mmCIF file of C-alpha atoms in Angstrom:
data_model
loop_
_atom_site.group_PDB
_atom_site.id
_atom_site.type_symbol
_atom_site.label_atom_id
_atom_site.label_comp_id
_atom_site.label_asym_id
_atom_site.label_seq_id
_atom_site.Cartn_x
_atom_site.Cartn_y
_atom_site.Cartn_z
ATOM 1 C CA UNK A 1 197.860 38.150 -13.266
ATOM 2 C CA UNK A 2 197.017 36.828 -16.593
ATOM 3 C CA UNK A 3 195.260 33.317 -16.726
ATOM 4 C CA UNK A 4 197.770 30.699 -17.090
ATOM 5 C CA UNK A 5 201.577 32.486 -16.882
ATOM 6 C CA UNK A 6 204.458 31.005 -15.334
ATOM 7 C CA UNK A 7 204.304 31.759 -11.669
ATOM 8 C CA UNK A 8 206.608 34.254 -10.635
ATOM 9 C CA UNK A 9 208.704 32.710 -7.941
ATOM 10 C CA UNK A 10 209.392 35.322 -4.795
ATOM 11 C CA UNK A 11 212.485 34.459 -2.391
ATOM 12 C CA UNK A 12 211.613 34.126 1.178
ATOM 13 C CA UNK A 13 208.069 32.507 0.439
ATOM 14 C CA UNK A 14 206.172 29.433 1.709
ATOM 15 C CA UNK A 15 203.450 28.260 -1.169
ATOM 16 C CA UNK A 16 201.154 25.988 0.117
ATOM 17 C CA UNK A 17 200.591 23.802 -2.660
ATOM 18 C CA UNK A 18 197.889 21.132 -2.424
ATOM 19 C CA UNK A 19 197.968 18.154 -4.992
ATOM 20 C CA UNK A 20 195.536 15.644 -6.359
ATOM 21 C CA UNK A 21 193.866 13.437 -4.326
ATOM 22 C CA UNK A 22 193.736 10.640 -6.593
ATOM 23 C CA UNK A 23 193.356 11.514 -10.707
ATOM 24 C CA UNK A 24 196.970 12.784 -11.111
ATOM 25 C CA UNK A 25 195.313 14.941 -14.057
ATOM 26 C CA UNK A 26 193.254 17.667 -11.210
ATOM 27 C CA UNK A 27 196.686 19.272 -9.870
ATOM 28 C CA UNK A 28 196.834 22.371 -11.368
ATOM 29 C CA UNK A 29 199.017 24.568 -13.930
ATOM 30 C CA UNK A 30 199.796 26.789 -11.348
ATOM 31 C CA UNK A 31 201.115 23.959 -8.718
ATOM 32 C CA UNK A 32 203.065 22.472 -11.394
ATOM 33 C CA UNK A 33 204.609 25.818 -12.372
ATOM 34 C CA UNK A 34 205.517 26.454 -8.507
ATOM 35 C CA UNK A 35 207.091 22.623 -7.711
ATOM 36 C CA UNK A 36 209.186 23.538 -10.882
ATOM 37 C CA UNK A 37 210.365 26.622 -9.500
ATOM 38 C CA UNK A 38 211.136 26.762 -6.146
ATOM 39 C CA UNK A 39 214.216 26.023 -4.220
ATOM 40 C CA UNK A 40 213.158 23.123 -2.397
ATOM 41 C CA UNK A 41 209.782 21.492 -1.789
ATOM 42 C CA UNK A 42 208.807 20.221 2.206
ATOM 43 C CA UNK A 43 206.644 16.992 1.613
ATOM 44 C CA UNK A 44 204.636 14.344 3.763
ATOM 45 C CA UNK A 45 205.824 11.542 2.289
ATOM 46 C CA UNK A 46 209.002 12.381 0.218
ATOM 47 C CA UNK A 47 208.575 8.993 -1.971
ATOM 48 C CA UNK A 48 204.815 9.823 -2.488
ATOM 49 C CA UNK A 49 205.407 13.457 -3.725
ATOM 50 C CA UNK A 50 208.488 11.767 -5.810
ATOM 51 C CA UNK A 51 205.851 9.869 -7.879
ATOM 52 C CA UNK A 52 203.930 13.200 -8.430
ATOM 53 C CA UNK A 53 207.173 14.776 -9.408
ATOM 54 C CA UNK A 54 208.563 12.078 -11.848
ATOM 55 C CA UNK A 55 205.002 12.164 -13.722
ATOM 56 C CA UNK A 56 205.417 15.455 -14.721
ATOM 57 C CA UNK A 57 209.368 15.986 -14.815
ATOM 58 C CA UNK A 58 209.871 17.642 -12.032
ATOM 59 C CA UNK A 59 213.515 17.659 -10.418
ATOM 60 C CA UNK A 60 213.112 20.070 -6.857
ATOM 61 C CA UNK A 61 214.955 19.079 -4.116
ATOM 62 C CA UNK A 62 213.066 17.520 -1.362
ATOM 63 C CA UNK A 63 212.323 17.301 1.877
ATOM 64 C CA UNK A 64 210.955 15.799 4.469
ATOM 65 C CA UNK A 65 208.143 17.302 6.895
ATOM 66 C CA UNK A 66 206.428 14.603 8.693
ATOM 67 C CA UNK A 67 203.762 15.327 11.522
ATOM 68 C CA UNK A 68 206.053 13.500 14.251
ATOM 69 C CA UNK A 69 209.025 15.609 12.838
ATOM 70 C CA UNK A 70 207.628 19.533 11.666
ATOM 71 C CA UNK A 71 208.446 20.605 15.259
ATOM 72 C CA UNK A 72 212.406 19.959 14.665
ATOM 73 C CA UNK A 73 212.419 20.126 11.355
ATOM 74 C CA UNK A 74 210.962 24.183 11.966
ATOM 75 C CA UNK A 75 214.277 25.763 12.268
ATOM 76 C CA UNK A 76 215.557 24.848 9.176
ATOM 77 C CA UNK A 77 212.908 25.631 7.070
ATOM 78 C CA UNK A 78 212.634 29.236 9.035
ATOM 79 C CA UNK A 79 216.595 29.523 8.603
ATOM 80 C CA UNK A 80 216.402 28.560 4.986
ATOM 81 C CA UNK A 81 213.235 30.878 4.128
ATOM 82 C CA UNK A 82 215.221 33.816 5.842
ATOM 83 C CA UNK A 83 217.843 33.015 3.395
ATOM 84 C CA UNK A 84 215.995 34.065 0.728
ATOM 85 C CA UNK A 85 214.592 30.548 -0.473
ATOM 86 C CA UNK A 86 211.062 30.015 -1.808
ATOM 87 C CA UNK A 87 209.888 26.442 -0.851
ATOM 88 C CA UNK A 88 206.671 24.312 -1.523
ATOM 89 C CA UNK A 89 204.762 22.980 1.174
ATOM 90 C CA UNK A 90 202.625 19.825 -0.203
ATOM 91 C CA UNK A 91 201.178 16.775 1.837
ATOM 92 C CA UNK A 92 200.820 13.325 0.224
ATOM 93 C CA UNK A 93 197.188 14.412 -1.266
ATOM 94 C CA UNK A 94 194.747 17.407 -1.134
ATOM 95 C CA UNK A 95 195.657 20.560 0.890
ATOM 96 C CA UNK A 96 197.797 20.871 3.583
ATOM 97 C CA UNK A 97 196.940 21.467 7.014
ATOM 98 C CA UNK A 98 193.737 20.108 6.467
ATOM 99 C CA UNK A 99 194.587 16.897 8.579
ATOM 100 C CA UNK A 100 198.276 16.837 7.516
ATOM 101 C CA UNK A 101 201.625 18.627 8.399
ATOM 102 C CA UNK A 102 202.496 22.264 8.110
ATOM 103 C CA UNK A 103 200.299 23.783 10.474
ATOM 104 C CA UNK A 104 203.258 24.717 12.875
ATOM 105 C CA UNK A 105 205.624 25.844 9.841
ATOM 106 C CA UNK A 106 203.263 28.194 8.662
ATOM 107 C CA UNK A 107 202.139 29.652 12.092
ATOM 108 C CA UNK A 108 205.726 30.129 12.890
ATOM 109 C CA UNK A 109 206.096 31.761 8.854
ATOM 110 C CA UNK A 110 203.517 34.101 9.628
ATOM 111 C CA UNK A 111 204.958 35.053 13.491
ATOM 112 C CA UNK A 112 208.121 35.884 11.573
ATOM 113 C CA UNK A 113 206.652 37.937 8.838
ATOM 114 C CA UNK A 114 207.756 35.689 6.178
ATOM 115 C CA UNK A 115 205.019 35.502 3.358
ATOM 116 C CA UNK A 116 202.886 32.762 3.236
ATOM 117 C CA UNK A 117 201.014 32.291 0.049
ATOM 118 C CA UNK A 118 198.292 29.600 -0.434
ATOM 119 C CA UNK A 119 197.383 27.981 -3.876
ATOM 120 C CA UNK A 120 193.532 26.735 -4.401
ATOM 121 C CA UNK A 121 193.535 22.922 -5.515
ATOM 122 C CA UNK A 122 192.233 19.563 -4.378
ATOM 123 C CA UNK A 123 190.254 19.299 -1.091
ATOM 124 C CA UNK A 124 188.583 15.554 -0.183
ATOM 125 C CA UNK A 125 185.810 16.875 2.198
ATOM 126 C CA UNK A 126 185.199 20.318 -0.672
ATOM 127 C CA UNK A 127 184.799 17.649 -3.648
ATOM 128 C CA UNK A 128 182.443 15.277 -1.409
ATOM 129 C CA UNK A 129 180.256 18.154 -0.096
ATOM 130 C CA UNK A 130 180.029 19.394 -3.895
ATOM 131 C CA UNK A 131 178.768 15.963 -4.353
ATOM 132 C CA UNK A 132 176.871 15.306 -1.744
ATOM 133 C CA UNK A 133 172.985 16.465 -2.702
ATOM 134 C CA UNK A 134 172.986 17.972 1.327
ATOM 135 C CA UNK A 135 173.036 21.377 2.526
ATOM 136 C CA UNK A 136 176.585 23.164 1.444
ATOM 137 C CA UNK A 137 176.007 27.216 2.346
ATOM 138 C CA UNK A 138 177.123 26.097 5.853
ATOM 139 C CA UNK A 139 178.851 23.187 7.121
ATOM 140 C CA UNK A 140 181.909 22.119 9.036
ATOM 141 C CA UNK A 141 184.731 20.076 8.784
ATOM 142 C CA UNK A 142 185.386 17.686 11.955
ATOM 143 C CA UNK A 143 188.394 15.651 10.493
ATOM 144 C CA UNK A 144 189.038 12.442 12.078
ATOM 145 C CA UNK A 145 186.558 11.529 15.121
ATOM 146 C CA UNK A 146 189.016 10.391 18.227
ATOM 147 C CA UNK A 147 190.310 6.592 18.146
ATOM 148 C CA UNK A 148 188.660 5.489 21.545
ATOM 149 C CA UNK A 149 184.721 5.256 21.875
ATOM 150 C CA UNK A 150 183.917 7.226 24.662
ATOM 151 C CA UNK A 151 186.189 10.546 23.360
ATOM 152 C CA UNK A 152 184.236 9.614 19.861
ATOM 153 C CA UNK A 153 180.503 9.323 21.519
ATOM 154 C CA UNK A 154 181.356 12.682 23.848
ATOM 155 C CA UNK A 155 182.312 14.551 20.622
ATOM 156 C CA UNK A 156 179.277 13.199 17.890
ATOM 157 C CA UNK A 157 176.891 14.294 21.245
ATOM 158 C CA UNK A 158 178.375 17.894 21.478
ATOM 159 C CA UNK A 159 177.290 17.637 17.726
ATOM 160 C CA UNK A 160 174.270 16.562 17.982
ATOM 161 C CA UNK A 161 172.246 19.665 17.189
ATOM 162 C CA UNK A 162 174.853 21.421 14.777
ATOM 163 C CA UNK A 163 172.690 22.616 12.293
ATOM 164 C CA UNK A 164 175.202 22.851 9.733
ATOM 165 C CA UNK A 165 176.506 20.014 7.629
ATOM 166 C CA UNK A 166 179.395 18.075 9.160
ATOM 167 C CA UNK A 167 182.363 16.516 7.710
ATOM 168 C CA UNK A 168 184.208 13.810 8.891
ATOM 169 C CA UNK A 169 187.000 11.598 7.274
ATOM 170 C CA UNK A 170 187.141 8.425 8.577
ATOM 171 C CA UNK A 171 189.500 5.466 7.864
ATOM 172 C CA UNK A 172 188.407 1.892 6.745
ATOM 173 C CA UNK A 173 188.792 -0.289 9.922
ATOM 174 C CA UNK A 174 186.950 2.431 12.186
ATOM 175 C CA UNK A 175 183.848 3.413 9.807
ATOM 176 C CA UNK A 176 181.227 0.778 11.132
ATOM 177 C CA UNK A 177 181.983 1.307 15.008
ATOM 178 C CA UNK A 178 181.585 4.959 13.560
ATOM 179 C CA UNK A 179 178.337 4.684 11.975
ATOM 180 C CA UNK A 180 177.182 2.605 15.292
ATOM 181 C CA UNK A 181 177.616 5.180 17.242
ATOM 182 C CA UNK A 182 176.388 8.307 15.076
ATOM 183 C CA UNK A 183 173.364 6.104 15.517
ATOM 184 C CA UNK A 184 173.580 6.115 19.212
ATOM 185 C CA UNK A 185 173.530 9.919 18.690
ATOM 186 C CA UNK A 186 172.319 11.408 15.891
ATOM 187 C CA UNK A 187 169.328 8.382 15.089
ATOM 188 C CA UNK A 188 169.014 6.017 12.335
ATOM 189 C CA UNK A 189 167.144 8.188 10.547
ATOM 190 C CA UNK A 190 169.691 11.294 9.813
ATOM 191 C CA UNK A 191 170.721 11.377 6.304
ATOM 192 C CA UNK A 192 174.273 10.931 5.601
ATOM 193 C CA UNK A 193 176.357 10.829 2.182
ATOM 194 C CA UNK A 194 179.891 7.824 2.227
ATOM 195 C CA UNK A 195 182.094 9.187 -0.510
ATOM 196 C CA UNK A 196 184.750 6.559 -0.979
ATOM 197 C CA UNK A 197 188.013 6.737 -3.140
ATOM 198 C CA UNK A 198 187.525 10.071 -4.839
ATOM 199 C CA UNK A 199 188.940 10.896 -8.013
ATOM 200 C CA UNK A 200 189.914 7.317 -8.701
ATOM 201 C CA UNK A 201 188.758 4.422 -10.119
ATOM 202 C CA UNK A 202 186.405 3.023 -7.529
ATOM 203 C CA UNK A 203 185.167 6.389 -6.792
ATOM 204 C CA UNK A 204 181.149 5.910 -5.398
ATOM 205 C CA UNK A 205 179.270 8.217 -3.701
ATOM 206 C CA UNK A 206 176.202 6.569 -1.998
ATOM 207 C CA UNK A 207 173.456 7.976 0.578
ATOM 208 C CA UNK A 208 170.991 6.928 2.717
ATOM 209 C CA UNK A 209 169.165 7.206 6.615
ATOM 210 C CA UNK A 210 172.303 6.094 8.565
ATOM 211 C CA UNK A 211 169.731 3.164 9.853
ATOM 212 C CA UNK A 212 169.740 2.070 6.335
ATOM 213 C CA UNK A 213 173.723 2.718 4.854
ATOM 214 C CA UNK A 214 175.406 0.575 7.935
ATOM 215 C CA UNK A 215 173.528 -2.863 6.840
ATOM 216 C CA UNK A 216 174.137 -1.525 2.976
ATOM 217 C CA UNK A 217 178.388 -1.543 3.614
ATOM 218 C CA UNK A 218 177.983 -4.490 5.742
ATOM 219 C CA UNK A 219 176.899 -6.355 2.796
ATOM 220 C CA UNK A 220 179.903 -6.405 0.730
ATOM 221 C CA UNK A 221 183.506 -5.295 2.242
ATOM 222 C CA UNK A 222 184.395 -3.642 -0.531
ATOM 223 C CA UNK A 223 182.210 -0.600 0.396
ATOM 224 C CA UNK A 224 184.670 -0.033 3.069
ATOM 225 C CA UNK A 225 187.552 0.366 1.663
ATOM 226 C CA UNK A 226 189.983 3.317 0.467
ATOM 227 C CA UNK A 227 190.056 6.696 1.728
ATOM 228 C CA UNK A 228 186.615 7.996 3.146
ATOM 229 C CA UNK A 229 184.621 10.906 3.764
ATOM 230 C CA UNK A 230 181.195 11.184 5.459
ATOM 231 C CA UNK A 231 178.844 14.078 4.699
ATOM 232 C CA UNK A 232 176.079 14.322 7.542
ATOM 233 C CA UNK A 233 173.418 16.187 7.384
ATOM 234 C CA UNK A 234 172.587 18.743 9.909
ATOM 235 C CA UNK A 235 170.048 18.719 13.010
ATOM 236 C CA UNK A 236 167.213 20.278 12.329
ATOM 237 C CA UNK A 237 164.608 20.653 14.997
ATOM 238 C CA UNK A 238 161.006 18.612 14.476
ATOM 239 C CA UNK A 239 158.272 20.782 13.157
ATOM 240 C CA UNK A 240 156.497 19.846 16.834
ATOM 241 C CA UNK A 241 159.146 20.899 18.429
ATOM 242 C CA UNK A 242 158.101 23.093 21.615
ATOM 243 C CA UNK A 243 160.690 24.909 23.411
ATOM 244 C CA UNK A 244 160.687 25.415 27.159
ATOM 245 C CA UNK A 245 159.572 29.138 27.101
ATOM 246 C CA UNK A 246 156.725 28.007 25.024
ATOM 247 C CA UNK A 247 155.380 25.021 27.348
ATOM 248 C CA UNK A 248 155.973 27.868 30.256
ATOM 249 C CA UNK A 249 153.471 29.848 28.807
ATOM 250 C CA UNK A 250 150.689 26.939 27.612
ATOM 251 C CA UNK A 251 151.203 26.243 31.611
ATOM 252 C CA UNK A 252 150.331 29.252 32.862
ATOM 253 C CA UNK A 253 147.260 29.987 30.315
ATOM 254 C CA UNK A 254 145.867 26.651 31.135
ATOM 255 C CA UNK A 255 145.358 27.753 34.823
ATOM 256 C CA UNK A 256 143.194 31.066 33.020
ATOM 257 C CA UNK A 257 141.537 29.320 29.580
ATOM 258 C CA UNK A 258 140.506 25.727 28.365
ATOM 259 C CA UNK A 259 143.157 23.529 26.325
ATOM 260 C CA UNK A 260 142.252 24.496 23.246
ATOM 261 C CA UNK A 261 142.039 28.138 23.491
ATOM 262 C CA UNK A 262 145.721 27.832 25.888
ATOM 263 C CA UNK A 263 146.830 26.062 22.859
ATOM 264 C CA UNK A 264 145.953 28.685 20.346
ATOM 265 C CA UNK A 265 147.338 31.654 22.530
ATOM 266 C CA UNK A 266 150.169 30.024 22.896
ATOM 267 C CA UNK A 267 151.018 29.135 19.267
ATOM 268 C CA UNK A 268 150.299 32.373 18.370
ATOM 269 C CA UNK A 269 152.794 33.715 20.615
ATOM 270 C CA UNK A 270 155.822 31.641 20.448
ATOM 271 C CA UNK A 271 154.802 31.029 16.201
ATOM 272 C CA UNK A 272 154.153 27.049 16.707
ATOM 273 C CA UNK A 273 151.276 24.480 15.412
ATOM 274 C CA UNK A 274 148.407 24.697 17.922
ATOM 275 C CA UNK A 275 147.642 21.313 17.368
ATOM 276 C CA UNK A 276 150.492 20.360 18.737
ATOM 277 C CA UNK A 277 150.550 22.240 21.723
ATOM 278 C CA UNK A 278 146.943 20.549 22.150
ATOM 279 C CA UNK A 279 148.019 17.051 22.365
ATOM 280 C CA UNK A 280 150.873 18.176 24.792
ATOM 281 C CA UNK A 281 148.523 19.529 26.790
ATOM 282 C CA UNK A 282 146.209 16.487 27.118
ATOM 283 C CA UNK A 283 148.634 14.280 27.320
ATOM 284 C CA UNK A 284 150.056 15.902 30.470
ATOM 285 C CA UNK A 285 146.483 16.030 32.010
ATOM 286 C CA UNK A 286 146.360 12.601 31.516
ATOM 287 C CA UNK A 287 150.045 11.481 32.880
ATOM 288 C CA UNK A 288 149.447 14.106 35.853
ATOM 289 C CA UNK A 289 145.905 12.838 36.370
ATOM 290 C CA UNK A 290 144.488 16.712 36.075
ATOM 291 C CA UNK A 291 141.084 17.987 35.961
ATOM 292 C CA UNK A 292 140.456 20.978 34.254
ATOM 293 C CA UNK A 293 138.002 23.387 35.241
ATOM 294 C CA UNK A 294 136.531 24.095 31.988
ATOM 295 C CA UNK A 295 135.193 21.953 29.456
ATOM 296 C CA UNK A 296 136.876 20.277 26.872
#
């Protein structure tokens, strides 16, 4: 396909067509040519994608595909598709599926053999990872954390040590119990990245130790508001970290050798500091009250 032509509409397609998330202007030629062209567009909000639509002269039909309603509304779509319409599947802003409608349609498109075909454009959590100054080769997206706090604090502690960069979106009257309790589990000193109202005129992107951005948004209110998205950096384990196999081993040498030569045979067989693996050592002579037989 040559860069720019007008999309050639097929009948009996879904497009999944996502649309700006805030600067009208990112949506792209190929979106616009597809909204202009298909038989009928299934939107989120059908006054929200009317505003898109009336910027840039666009008449489609509409209609409406809400999450409470894409279960009965399935049929339809699946009878109309069979037909041998195209339609457009949009949400109110950024991609679809990704925490709005259309998952079901196009699981239930794909069951049926009817062609699904997706169209690259706005994500919220792609554009603040691009932003974000933390790790971006691996990461993944969490959505929403769950309303209540235990669900929340048993889901941030079976992420804990994900090494990868998470993604969360969270909404303005939830982010500080959020931040609390990513405290409570992660520690105030994991980095993490608030991107707030991307794309549009208040846009900021701000990070710090999570110890240090919860008093920095408690300060003024207005670093709380709009749509968010928090970019946390990964675990990664501390460079004196010693895993269990490793203090097995300093165990059983210290029963054969003195500290400090356990300590070097074992960090040269699990690949740790030796110095480390020292203090450990004393340490647990000292809580155990332990003599060794050899001289320090």
């Amino acid at each position: 396909m040559k860069p720019y032509q007008q999309e050639n509409i097929s009948a009996s397609t879904l497009y999944v067509v996502p649309s700006p998330i805030g600067n009208l202007e990112d949506i792209t030629l190929r979106a616009l040519s597809v909204l202009r062209n298909v038989d009928l567009i299934a939107a989120e909000d059908t006054r929200h994608t009317g505003f898109l639509l009336q910027h840039f002269a666009i008449k489609s039909r509409l209609f409406s595909l809400r999450d409470y309603n894409e279960q009965e509304k399935l049929g339809a779509l699946l009878k109309r598709l069979g037909y041998g319409e195209s339609i457009a599947l949009v949400s109110d802003a950024g991609t679809p599926l990704i925490n709005d409608p259309g998952y079901h349609l196009v699981r239930r498109c794909r069951e049926a053999g009817i062609v699904v075909v997706p169209l690259p454009g706005a994500c919220a959590a792609i554009t603040a990872l691009s932003a974000a100054g933390l790790p971006s080769n691996r990461f993944c997206y969490e959505g929403f954390l769950p309303v209540k706090r235990k669900a929340r604090l048993d889901c941030l502690e079976s992420l804990e040590k994900e090494s990868r960069t998470l993604i969360f979106y969270e909404s303005t009257h939830r982010l500080l119990v959020t931040l609390e309790d990513m405290i409570t589990i992660f520690g105030r000193l994991r980095h993490i990245v608030l991107a707030r109202e991307l794309t549009k005129i208040w846009e900021s992107i701000y990070g710090a130790p999570l110890g240090e951005l919860l008093p920095w948004i408690q300060k003024d209110k207005m670093r709380r508001r709009g749509e968010i998205v928090l970019i946390v950096e990964g675990y990664s384990m501390p460079a004196d970290f010693m895993s269990p196999k490793a203090l097995h081993t300093l165990s059983l040498l210290l029963f054969e050798f003195p500290i400090k030569k356990a300590a070097a045979l074992t960090a040269k067989i699990h690949g740790i500091k030796k110095n480390a693996l020292y203090r450990y050592a004393l340490e647990h002579q000292r809580k155990h009250n332990l003599v060794s037989k050899f001289t320090l």
